[in-house]
Tab-separated table of C-alpha atoms in Angstrom:
chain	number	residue	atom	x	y	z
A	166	UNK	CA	0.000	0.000	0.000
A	167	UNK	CA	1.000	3.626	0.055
A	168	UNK	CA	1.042	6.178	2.692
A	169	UNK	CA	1.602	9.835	1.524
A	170	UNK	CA	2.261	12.442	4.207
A	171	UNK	CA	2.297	16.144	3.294
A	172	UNK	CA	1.725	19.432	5.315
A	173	UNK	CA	-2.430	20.347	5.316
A	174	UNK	CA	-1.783	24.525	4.998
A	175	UNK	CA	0.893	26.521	4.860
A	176	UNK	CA	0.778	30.308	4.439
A	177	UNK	CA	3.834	32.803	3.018
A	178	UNK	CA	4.064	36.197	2.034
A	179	UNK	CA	4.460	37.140	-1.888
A	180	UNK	CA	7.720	37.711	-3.584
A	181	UNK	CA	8.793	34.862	-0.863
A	182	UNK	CA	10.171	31.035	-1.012
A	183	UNK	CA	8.371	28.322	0.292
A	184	UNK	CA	9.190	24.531	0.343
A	185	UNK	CA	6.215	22.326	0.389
A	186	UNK	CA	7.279	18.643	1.739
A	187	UNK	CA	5.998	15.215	1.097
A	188	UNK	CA	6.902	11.835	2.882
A	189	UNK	CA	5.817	8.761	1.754
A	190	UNK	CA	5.710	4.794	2.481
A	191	UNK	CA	5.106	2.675	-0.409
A	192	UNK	CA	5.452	-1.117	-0.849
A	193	UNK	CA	6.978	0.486	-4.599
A	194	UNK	CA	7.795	3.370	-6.243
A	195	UNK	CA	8.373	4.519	-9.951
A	196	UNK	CA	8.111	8.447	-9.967
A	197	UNK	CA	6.572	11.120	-7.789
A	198	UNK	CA	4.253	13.698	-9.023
A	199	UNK	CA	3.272	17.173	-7.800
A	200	UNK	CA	0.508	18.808	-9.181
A	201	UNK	CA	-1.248	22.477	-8.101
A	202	UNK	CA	-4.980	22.613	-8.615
A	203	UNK	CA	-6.764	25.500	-8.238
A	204	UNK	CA	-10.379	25.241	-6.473
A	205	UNK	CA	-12.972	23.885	-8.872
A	206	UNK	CA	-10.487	23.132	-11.482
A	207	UNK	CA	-8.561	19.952	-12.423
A	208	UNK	CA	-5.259	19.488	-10.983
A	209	UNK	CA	-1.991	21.125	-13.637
A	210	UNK	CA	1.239	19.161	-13.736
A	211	UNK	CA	4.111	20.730	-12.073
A	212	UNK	CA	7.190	18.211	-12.077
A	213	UNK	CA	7.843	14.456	-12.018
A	214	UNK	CA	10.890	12.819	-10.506
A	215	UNK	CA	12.306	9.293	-10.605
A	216	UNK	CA	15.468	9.663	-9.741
A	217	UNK	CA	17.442	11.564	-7.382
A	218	UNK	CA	17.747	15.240	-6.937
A	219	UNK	CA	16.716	18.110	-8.175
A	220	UNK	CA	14.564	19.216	-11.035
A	221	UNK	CA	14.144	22.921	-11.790
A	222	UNK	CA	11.242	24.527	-13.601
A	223	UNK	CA	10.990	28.219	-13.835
A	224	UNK	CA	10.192	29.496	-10.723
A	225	UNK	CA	8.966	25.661	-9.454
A	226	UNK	CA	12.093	23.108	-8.377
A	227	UNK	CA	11.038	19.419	-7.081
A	228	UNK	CA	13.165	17.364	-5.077
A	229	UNK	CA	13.691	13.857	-4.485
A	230	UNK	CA	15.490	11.193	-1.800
A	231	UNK	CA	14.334	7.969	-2.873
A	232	UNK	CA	16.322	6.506	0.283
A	233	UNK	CA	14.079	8.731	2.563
A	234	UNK	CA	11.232	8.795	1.270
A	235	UNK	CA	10.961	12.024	0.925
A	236	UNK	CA	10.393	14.969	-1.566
A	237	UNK	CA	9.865	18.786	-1.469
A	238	UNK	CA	8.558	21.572	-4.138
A	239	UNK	CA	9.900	24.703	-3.540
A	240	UNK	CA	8.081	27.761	-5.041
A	241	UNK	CA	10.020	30.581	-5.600
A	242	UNK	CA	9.249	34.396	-5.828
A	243	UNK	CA	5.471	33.891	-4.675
A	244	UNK	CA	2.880	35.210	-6.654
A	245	UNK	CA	-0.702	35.577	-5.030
A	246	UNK	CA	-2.032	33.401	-8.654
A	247	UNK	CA	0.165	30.325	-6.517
A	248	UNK	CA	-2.285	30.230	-3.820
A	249	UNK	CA	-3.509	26.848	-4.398
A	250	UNK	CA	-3.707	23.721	-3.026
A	251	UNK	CA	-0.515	21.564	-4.311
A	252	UNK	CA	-0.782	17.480	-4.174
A	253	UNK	CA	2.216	15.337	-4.044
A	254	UNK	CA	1.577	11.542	-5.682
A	255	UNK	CA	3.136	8.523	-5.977
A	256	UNK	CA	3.049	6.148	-8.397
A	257	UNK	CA	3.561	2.803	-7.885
A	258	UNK	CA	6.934	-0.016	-9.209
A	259	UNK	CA	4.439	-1.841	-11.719
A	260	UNK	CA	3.855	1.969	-12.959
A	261	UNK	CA	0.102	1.224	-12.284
A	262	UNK	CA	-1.457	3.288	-9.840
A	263	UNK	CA	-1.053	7.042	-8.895
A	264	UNK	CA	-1.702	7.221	-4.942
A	265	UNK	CA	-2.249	10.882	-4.292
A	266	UNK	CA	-1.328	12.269	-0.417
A	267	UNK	CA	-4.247	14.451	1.181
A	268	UNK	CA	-2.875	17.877	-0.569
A	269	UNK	CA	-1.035	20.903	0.951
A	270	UNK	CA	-3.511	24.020	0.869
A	271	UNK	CA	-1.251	26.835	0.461
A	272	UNK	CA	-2.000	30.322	0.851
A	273	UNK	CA	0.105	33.781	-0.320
A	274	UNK	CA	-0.220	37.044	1.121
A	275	UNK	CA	0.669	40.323	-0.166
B	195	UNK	CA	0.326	18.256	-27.379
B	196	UNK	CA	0.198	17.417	-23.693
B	197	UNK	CA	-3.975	17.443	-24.026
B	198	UNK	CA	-6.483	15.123	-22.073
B	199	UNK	CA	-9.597	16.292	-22.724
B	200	UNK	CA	-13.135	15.282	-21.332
B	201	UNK	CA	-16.703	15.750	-22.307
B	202	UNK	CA	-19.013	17.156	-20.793
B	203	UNK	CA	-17.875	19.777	-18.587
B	204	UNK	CA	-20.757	19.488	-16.492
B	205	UNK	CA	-23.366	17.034	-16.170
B	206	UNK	CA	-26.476	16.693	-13.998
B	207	UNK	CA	-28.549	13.118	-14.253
B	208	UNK	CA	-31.608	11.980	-12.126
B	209	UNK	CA	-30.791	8.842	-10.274
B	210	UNK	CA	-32.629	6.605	-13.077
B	211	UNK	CA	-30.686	7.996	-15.729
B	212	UNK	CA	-27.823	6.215	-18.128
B	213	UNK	CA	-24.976	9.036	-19.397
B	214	UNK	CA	-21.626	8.524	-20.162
B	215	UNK	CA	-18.501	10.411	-19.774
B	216	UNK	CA	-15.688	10.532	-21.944
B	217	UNK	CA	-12.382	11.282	-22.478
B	218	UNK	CA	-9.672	11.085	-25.064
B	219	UNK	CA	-5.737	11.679	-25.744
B	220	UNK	CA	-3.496	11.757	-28.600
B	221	UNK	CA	0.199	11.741	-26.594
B	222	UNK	CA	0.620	8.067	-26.926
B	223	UNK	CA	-0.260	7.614	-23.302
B	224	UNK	CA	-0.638	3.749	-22.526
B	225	UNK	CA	-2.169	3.870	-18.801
B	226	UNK	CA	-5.570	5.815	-18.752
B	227	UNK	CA	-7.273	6.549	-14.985
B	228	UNK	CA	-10.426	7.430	-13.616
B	229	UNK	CA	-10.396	9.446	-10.821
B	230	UNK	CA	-13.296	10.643	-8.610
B	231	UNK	CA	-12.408	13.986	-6.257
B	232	UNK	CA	-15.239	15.868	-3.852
B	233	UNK	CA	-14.481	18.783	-2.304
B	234	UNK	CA	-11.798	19.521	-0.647
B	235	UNK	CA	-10.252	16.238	-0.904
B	236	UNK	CA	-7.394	14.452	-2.973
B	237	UNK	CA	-8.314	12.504	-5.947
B	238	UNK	CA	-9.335	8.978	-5.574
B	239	UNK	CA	-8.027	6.370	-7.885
B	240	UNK	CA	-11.396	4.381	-9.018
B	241	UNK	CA	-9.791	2.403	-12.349
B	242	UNK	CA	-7.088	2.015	-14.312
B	243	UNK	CA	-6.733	0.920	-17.931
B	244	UNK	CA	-2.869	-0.475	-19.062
B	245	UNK	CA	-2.322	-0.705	-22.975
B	246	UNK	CA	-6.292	-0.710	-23.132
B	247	UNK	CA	-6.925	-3.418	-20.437
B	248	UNK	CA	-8.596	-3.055	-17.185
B	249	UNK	CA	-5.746	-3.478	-14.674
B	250	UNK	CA	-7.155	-2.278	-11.531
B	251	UNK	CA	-10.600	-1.616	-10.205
B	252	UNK	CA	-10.288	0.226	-6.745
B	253	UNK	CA	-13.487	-1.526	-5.349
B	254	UNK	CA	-15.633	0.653	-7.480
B	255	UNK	CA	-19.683	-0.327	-7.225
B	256	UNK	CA	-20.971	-1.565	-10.715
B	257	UNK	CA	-22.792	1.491	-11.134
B	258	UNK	CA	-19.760	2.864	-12.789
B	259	UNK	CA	-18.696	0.934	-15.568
B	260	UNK	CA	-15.368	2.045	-17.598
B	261	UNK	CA	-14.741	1.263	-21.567
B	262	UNK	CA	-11.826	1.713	-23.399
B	263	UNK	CA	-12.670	1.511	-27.097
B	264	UNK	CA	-8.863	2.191	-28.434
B	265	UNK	CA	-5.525	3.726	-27.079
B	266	UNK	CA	-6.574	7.109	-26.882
B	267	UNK	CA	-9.992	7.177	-25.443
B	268	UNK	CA	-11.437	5.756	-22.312
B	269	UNK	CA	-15.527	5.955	-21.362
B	270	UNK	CA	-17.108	5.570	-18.100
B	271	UNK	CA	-20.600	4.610	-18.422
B	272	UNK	CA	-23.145	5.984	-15.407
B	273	UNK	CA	-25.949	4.020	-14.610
B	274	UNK	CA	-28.327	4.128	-11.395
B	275	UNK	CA	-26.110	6.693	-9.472
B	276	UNK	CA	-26.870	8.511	-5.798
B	277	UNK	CA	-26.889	11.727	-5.220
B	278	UNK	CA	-23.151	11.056	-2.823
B	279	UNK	CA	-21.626	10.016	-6.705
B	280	UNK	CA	-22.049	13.835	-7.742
B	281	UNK	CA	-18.275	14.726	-7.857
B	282	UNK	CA	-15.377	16.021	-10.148
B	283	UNK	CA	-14.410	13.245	-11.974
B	284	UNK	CA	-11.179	13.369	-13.741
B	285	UNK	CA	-9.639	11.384	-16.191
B	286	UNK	CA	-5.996	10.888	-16.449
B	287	UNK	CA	-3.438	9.238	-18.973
B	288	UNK	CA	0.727	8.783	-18.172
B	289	UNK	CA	3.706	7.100	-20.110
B	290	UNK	CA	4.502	3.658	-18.803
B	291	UNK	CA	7.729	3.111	-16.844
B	292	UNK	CA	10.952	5.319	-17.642
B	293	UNK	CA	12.276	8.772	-16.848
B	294	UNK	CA	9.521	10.490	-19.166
B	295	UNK	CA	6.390	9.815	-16.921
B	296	UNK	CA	4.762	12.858	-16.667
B	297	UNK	CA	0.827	12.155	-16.554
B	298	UNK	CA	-1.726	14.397	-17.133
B	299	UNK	CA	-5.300	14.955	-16.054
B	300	UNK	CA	-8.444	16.441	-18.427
B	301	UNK	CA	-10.546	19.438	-16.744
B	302	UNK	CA	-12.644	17.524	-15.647
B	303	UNK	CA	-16.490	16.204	-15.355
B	304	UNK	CA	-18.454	18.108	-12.977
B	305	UNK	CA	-21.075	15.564	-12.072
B	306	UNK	CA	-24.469	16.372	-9.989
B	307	UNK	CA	-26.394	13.328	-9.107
B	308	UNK	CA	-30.411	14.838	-8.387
């Protein structure tokens, strides 16, 4: 099974940095996912990792420690458009199933 | 083209009612999901479709019945819903295994269940 921990709010001021983290227990893993969805709307790929370390996007960077379990996405220069909620998922060694964790609401203020 | 796209948008069906939603993408994409989100909440794997077979069914009731005519479009047929189905439901489609995963979800079916 899969267990996906992330943070359930977080708040930061615009023009900021914040790092969003996600822990996770799976009996296998093939790539982590984070997505930022917006309310009402369908959730907007951000950045996939399968192997160690850091990928950098823009003003979005994912990381990953397979050996920990663990990832972040780190959101630079804030923007009040980021305020969103932002999901972190898992997807499992037979490349099957996409377990999502409980999503990190995350709001920016000016 | 990194399009999933899903028909309708919205959707509102008595509880007697047979509609179908559907959803289609031309990237390839080998492993097709249906998700079902309510508010608030993450999104909750219901099936998944691998090179246009049925590979898992999350324990969905038979009230929700997935198709998957060809390789780039995947159905799920609605039949004798409750009003606690009315939901976004989101389809999704990824790579298989290897560094180039990324998967994708549609917009979305906003489903109301009267």
């Amino acid at each position: 099974g899969q267990n996906i921990d992330q943070p359930t709010e977080m708040t930061a001021t615009e023009g900021a940095i914040v790092q969003i983290n996600c822990t996770y227990q799976t009996s296998g893993f093939n790539g982590l996912f984070w997505y930022q969805q917006h309310a009402g709307e369908a959730p907007t790929f951000l950045s996939y990792n399968v192997l160690d370390g850091l990928e950098e996007k823009g003003r979005f960077s994912s990381f990953l420690s397979r050996s920990k379990g663990y990832s972040y996405l780190l959101l630079k220069e804030l923007q009040m458009k980021d305020s969103a909620s932002y999901l972190c998922a898992v997807r499992d060694r037979a490349g099957n199933m996409l377990t999502f964790g409980g999503g990190t609401r995350l709001m920016v203020k000016p | 083209d990194t399009e999933v796209t899903q028909t309708p948008k919205h959707l509102v069906m008595g509880m007697t009612n047979k509609k179908s939603l559907k959803c289609e993408q031309h990237m390839g994409h080998r492993a097709m999901y249906w998700y079902k989100q309510k508010a608030k909440k993450p999104p909750e794997l219901m099936f998944v479709y691998s090179y246009e077979k049925l590979s898992i069914n999350e324990s969905v009731p038979s009230r929700f019945s997935p198709e998957c005519p060809n390789s780039s479009l995947l159905n799920l047929h609605l039949h004798a819903l409750q009003p606690e189905d009315s939901a976004l439901y989101l389809c999704a489609s990824s790579q298989d295994n290897g560094r180039n995963g990324e998967a994708f979800f549609g917009q979305g079916t906003r489903l109301t269940v009267v």
